[in-house]
Amino acid sequence: MKRILFFITALSVLTWGCKQNAKVESEADHDHDHEHEEVKFQYTGYSESLECFAEADPFVLGEESNVLSHFSWLSNFKPVDNTRVTLKLQVNSSEVSETLEETDRPGIYSFNLKPEIAGSGKLVYEIQSGEETFRLEVPNITVYQDDEAAHEAAEEAEISGINASVFTKEQSWKIDFRTELPANEPFGQVIKTVAQVQSAPSDEITLTAKSNGMVQFVSHNLVAGKKVAVGENLFSISGNQLAVNNSAVMYAEAKNNYETSKLDYERKQELAKEKIVSEKELLEARNKYENARIIYQNLEDNFNDRGEWVKSPANGYIRQVLVKNGEYAEPGQALATITRNRGYMLYAEIQPKYRECMKHYSDAVIRTMGSNRSYALKDLNGELMATGNSTGEGNFMVPVHLRTDASVELIPGDFVELYLKTASEENKVAVPNSALLEEQGYFFVYVQLTPELFEKREVKTGTTDGLSTEIKAGLSPHERVVTQGAMFIKLSQATGALDPHAGHVH
């Protein structure tokens, strides 16, 4: 009995061990097959207008390979749509190609090519968008003799995802996203200060009273900031109740003189035809009529029987109202100021030690404090007007005046941050400020390994001009960085490591 039990137990253990070995071998084979199937080459190409990112099966002589290609416009990094795309694989004198007239998913085209000869070659894309044709090449493509060599090469070429985040093209197409090469250009000294926004002197008009009387507002909303049109009535000045210099009396007198002289001149014209009046009398009547007409028409444009009309001389905005409703005004008194908003003046002060630097001024950047937006002065048709050569009494700062147009909405009297840039002969690597992420005093950028894989890298920053920041270490001029949408990659990284192909629906 004991022998039988021992035999059954030994047989069970042996059977279980065989199953486990078979299972391990099966899983190993499955994993190997899975890895073998998932090995892909990743290619990236750029033209002046397009970015192409392709995931391709290894090219093997006589075998069909799939090339999944993603196309984005560099102008906005949105997917290419409604285009005809041809892909050519050129190896020596051999060429195989496929043309796709449309795709179900914007920006994604799936090609299948079967190489006819082995060797080194290139992929050539021809994208027909409307009447324009774009050409994009991906060099250094290899067609292998067999599967084993192809997959070994693909595994060696696989890009490491350590400290990198996956952000697929489908994800980037849904947000404001952009990658760029760092600037490698002269980056001189930057003088940071604060500037006050002022109306341009030639852009501001002061309305004055032409007669004396009581000021009446034409509308109840005559306040600073109100938009006005040329010829619009803003004030009336009535002198009806004044004993002297009464504008209403002056207007009535001018009207009477005009009408009387007109009738007298017309009567003498008829009499002159019959030689009843001399030419001299007719000429005197004409001169009297013309003088009365000029005086009356001048008053007619600005006065009525109630007094003077004060009109806006241009389109613009009321900057300041200088009188109160019902207040007495005298001729020449300022009533209001109108700004045409065609440009602004920026007034800033800098330390005297920077006065020599301003001789090498190249441009300026203004940054609004409310919206935190930055603008290059050259992009606003702006320029440096003058830099003071001396300081004022009781003020040891040097004044700086700049001019800008009104393409950006500023508020006269408000303050903006001002970065004054000077020219330099030394090239420096710089990235847009939007590319930088700060964490506990350290700065990072996302460097593009592929258009779907981005490495988070610490960089050492230098001077900023309000738009770009100098990078002293951590980045080369040939590495593309994310300049829009970096925060979304950071958030995706916070969710944990993902498979390089996660998010794709291929």
Tab-separated table of N, CA and C in Angstrom, residues 89-166:
chain	number	residue	atom	x	y	z
A	89	LEU	N	10.479	53.848	-52.238
A	89	LEU	CA	11.688	53.281	-51.659
A	89	LEU	C	12.687	53.110	-52.787
A	90	GLN	N	13.742	53.903	-52.737
A	90	GLN	CA	14.743	53.885	-53.802
A	90	GLN	C	16.033	53.272	-53.273
A	91	VAL	N	16.448	52.157	-53.913
A	91	VAL	CA	17.702	51.473	-53.572
A	91	VAL	C	18.475	51.288	-54.862
A	92	ASN	N	19.587	51.993	-54.972
A	92	ASN	CA	20.372	51.991	-56.208
A	92	ASN	C	19.458	52.370	-57.380
A	93	SER	N	19.343	51.498	-58.373
A	93	SER	CA	18.507	51.808	-59.535
A	93	SER	C	17.085	51.291	-59.389
A	94	SER	N	16.808	50.606	-58.276
A	94	SER	CA	15.481	50.011	-58.063
A	94	SER	C	14.581	50.987	-57.312
A	95	GLU	N	13.286	50.970	-57.659
A	95	GLU	CA	12.313	51.811	-56.975
A	95	GLU	C	10.990	51.094	-56.875
A	96	VAL	N	10.444	51.036	-55.673
A	96	VAL	CA	9.083	50.524	-55.459
A	96	VAL	C	8.303	51.658	-54.795
A	97	SER	N	7.010	51.749	-55.083
A	97	SER	CA	6.239	52.871	-54.558
A	97	SER	C	4.787	52.481	-54.352
A	98	GLU	N	4.099	53.321	-53.583
A	98	GLU	CA	2.646	53.182	-53.385
A	98	GLU	C	2.077	54.580	-53.207
A	99	THR	N	0.890	54.795	-53.789
A	99	THR	CA	0.216	56.079	-53.690
A	99	THR	C	-1.112	55.904	-52.972
A	100	LEU	N	-1.371	56.761	-51.995
A	100	LEU	CA	-2.631	56.760	-51.258
A	100	LEU	C	-3.365	58.064	-51.543
A	101	GLU	N	-4.573	57.922	-52.058
A	101	GLU	CA	-5.361	59.094	-52.424
A	101	GLU	C	-6.021	59.745	-51.207
A	102	GLU	N	-6.327	58.947	-50.185
A	102	GLU	CA	-6.992	59.470	-49.001
A	102	GLU	C	-6.692	58.557	-47.831
A	103	THR	N	-7.061	59.007	-46.645
A	103	THR	CA	-6.853	58.229	-45.435
A	103	THR	C	-8.026	58.436	-44.498
A	104	ASP	N	-8.300	57.402	-43.696
A	104	ASP	CA	-9.420	57.502	-42.761
A	104	ASP	C	-9.069	58.386	-41.563
A	105	ARG	N	-7.778	58.472	-41.238
A	105	ARG	CA	-7.334	59.257	-40.089
A	105	ARG	C	-6.454	60.396	-40.580
A	106	PRO	N	-6.852	61.644	-40.351
A	106	PRO	CA	-6.046	62.776	-40.832
A	106	PRO	C	-4.606	62.671	-40.363
A	107	GLY	N	-3.696	62.857	-41.285
A	107	GLY	CA	-2.285	62.892	-40.951
A	107	GLY	C	-1.594	61.550	-40.915
A	108	ILE	N	-2.332	60.442	-40.962
A	108	ILE	CA	-1.725	59.110	-40.830
A	108	ILE	C	-1.955	58.321	-42.113
A	109	TYR	N	-0.869	57.855	-42.717
A	109	TYR	CA	-0.928	57.093	-43.962
A	109	TYR	C	-0.167	55.782	-43.767
A	110	SER	N	-0.795	54.691	-44.137
A	110	SER	CA	-0.196	53.371	-43.966
A	110	SER	C	0.171	52.798	-45.334
A	111	PHE	N	1.484	52.649	-45.581
A	111	PHE	CA	1.987	52.139	-46.853
A	111	PHE	C	2.515	50.721	-46.669
A	112	ASN	N	2.493	49.943	-47.749
A	112	ASN	CA	3.077	48.600	-47.773
A	112	ASN	C	3.983	48.497	-48.997
A	113	LEU	N	5.255	48.251	-48.742
A	113	LEU	CA	6.237	48.179	-49.809
A	113	LEU	C	6.985	46.841	-49.746
A	114	LYS	N	7.331	46.299	-50.921
A	114	LYS	CA	8.096	45.049	-50.997
A	114	LYS	C	9.396	45.343	-51.764
A	115	PRO	N	10.518	45.453	-51.052
A	115	PRO	CA	11.790	45.758	-51.712
A	115	PRO	C	12.184	44.682	-52.723
A	116	GLU	N	12.794	45.116	-53.804
A	116	GLU	CA	13.198	44.194	-54.867
A	116	GLU	C	14.681	43.864	-54.834
A	117	ILE	N	15.484	44.747	-54.226
A	117	ILE	CA	16.907	44.451	-54.070
A	117	ILE	C	17.351	44.912	-52.690
A	118	ALA	N	18.445	44.326	-52.185
A	118	ALA	CA	19.004	44.694	-50.891
A	118	ALA	C	20.050	45.788	-51.081
A	119	GLY	N	20.295	46.534	-50.002
A	119	GLY	CA	21.291	47.592	-50.057
A	119	GLY	C	20.821	48.850	-49.358
A	120	SER	N	21.604	49.924	-49.513
A	120	SER	CA	21.272	51.195	-48.875
A	120	SER	C	20.493	52.086	-49.841
A	121	GLY	N	19.539	52.820	-49.309
A	121	GLY	CA	18.730	53.690	-50.145
A	121	GLY	C	18.069	54.783	-49.324
A	122	LYS	N	16.907	55.229	-49.779
A	122	LYS	CA	16.192	56.301	-49.097
A	122	LYS	C	14.702	56.191	-49.362
A	123	LEU	N	13.931	56.809	-48.458
A	123	LEU	CA	12.493	56.947	-48.635
A	123	LEU	C	12.220	58.353	-49.152
A	124	VAL	N	11.353	58.426	-50.157
A	124	VAL	CA	10.986	59.711	-50.738
A	124	VAL	C	9.463	59.853	-50.688
A	125	TYR	N	9.004	60.918	-50.001
A	125	TYR	CA	7.566	61.211	-49.932
A	125	TYR	C	7.252	62.365	-50.877
A	126	GLU	N	6.168	62.220	-51.611
A	126	GLU	CA	5.649	63.304	-52.441
A	126	GLU	C	4.218	63.571	-52.003
A	127	ILE	N	3.999	64.764	-51.452
A	127	ILE	CA	2.699	65.115	-50.868
A	127	ILE	C	2.038	66.156	-51.763
A	128	GLN	N	0.888	65.795	-52.307
A	128	GLN	CA	0.135	66.697	-53.177
A	128	GLN	C	-0.986	67.324	-52.366
A	129	SER	N	-0.856	68.628	-52.064
A	129	SER	CA	-1.868	69.346	-51.297
A	129	SER	C	-2.379	70.491	-52.153
A	130	GLY	N	-3.609	70.337	-52.668
A	130	GLY	CA	-4.141	71.341	-53.579
A	130	GLY	C	-3.323	71.360	-54.857
A	131	GLU	N	-2.826	72.528	-55.215
A	131	GLU	CA	-1.998	72.653	-56.415
A	131	GLU	C	-0.509	72.595	-56.096
A	132	GLU	N	-0.165	72.436	-54.814
A	132	GLU	CA	1.235	72.399	-54.418
A	132	GLU	C	1.694	70.968	-54.188
A	133	THR	N	2.947	70.701	-54.514
A	133	THR	CA	3.563	69.405	-54.270
A	133	THR	C	4.779	69.602	-53.384
A	134	PHE	N	4.821	68.835	-52.292
A	134	PHE	CA	5.930	68.916	-51.352
A	134	PHE	C	6.712	67.607	-51.412
A	135	ARG	N	8.015	67.719	-51.299
A	135	ARG	CA	8.896	66.554	-51.356
A	135	ARG	C	9.684	66.464	-50.059
A	136	LEU	N	9.738	65.268	-49.505
A	136	LEU	CA	10.434	65.055	-48.247
A	136	LEU	C	11.204	63.741	-48.335
A	137	GLU	N	12.484	63.757	-47.970
A	137	GLU	CA	13.337	62.574	-48.075
A	137	GLU	C	13.806	62.123	-46.704
A	138	VAL	N	13.881	60.794	-46.537
A	138	VAL	CA	14.459	60.184	-45.342
A	138	VAL	C	15.623	59.318	-45.814
A	139	PRO	N	16.869	59.733	-45.558
A	139	PRO	CA	18.023	58.977	-46.065
A	139	PRO	C	18.406	57.807	-45.160
A	140	ASN	N	19.453	57.099	-45.578
A	140	ASN	CA	20.055	56.030	-44.781
A	140	ASN	C	19.074	54.910	-44.455
A	141	ILE	N	18.352	54.464	-45.463
A	141	ILE	CA	17.441	53.323	-45.322
A	141	ILE	C	18.159	52.073	-45.837
A	142	THR	N	18.070	50.988	-45.088
A	142	THR	CA	18.739	49.741	-45.471
A	142	THR	C	17.726	48.644	-45.726
A	143	VAL	N	17.881	47.954	-46.834
A	143	VAL	CA	17.099	46.753	-47.137
A	143	VAL	C	18.001	45.545	-46.872
A	144	TYR	N	17.563	44.648	-45.959
A	144	TYR	CA	18.390	43.528	-45.521
A	144	TYR	C	18.096	42.277	-46.341
A	145	GLN	N	19.084	41.375	-46.294
A	145	GLN	CA	18.949	40.131	-47.061
A	145	GLN	C	17.987	39.164	-46.409
A	146	ASP	N	17.936	39.153	-45.049
A	146	ASP	CA	17.079	38.192	-44.351
A	146	ASP	C	16.503	38.812	-43.098
A	147	ASP	N	15.542	38.078	-42.488
A	147	ASP	CA	14.846	38.570	-41.298
A	147	ASP	C	15.772	38.735	-40.109
A	148	GLU	N	16.663	37.789	-39.927
A	148	GLU	CA	17.504	37.813	-38.738
A	148	GLU	C	18.370	39.068	-38.708
A	149	ALA	N	19.002	39.389	-39.807
A	149	ALA	CA	19.847	40.583	-39.866
A	149	ALA	C	19.011	41.846	-39.687
A	150	ALA	N	17.808	41.844	-40.260
A	150	ALA	CA	16.939	43.017	-40.168
A	150	ALA	C	16.513	43.284	-38.733
A	151	HIS	N	16.120	42.223	-38.024
A	151	HIS	CA	15.631	42.413	-36.661
A	151	HIS	C	16.762	42.712	-35.692
A	152	GLU	N	17.925	42.170	-35.928
A	152	GLU	CA	19.069	42.522	-35.091
A	152	GLU	C	19.403	44.007	-35.239
A	153	ALA	N	19.369	44.487	-36.476
A	153	ALA	CA	19.650	45.908	-36.714
A	153	ALA	C	18.577	46.793	-36.092
A	154	ALA	N	17.314	46.348	-36.156
A	154	ALA	CA	16.222	47.133	-35.574
A	154	ALA	C	16.346	47.214	-34.058
A	155	GLU	N	16.755	46.118	-33.429
A	155	GLU	CA	16.931	46.128	-31.981
A	155	GLU	C	18.078	47.036	-31.575
A	156	GLU	N	19.147	47.046	-32.350
A	156	GLU	CA	20.281	47.926	-32.051
A	156	GLU	C	19.910	49.398	-32.249
A	157	ALA	N	19.038	49.670	-33.205
A	157	ALA	CA	18.659	51.058	-33.495
A	157	ALA	C	17.561	51.577	-32.588
A	158	GLU	N	16.989	50.704	-31.759
A	158	GLU	CA	15.882	51.122	-30.902
A	158	GLU	C	16.345	52.201	-29.933
A	159	ILE	N	15.567	53.258	-29.821
A	159	ILE	CA	15.910	54.404	-28.977
A	159	ILE	C	15.479	54.125	-27.546
A	160	SER	N	16.393	54.353	-26.608
A	160	SER	CA	16.104	54.114	-25.194
A	160	SER	C	15.088	55.122	-24.687
A	161	GLY	N	14.134	54.614	-23.917
A	161	GLY	CA	13.097	55.477	-23.359
A	161	GLY	C	13.334	55.852	-21.917
A	162	ILE	N	14.557	55.646	-21.406
A	162	ILE	CA	14.867	55.982	-20.026
A	162	ILE	C	14.792	57.500	-19.847
A	163	ASN	N	14.103	57.943	-18.805
A	163	ASN	CA	13.899	59.373	-18.504
A	163	ASN	C	13.218	60.089	-19.666
A	164	ALA	N	12.403	59.352	-20.413
A	164	ALA	CA	11.702	59.948	-21.547
A	164	ALA	C	10.207	59.708	-21.402
A	165	SER	N	9.445	60.557	-22.036
A	165	SER	CA	7.989	60.469	-21.985
A	165	SER	C	7.438	60.259	-23.387
A	166	VAL	N	6.446	59.381	-23.483
A	166	VAL	CA	5.769	59.146	-24.758
A	166	VAL	C	4.640	60.164	-24.913
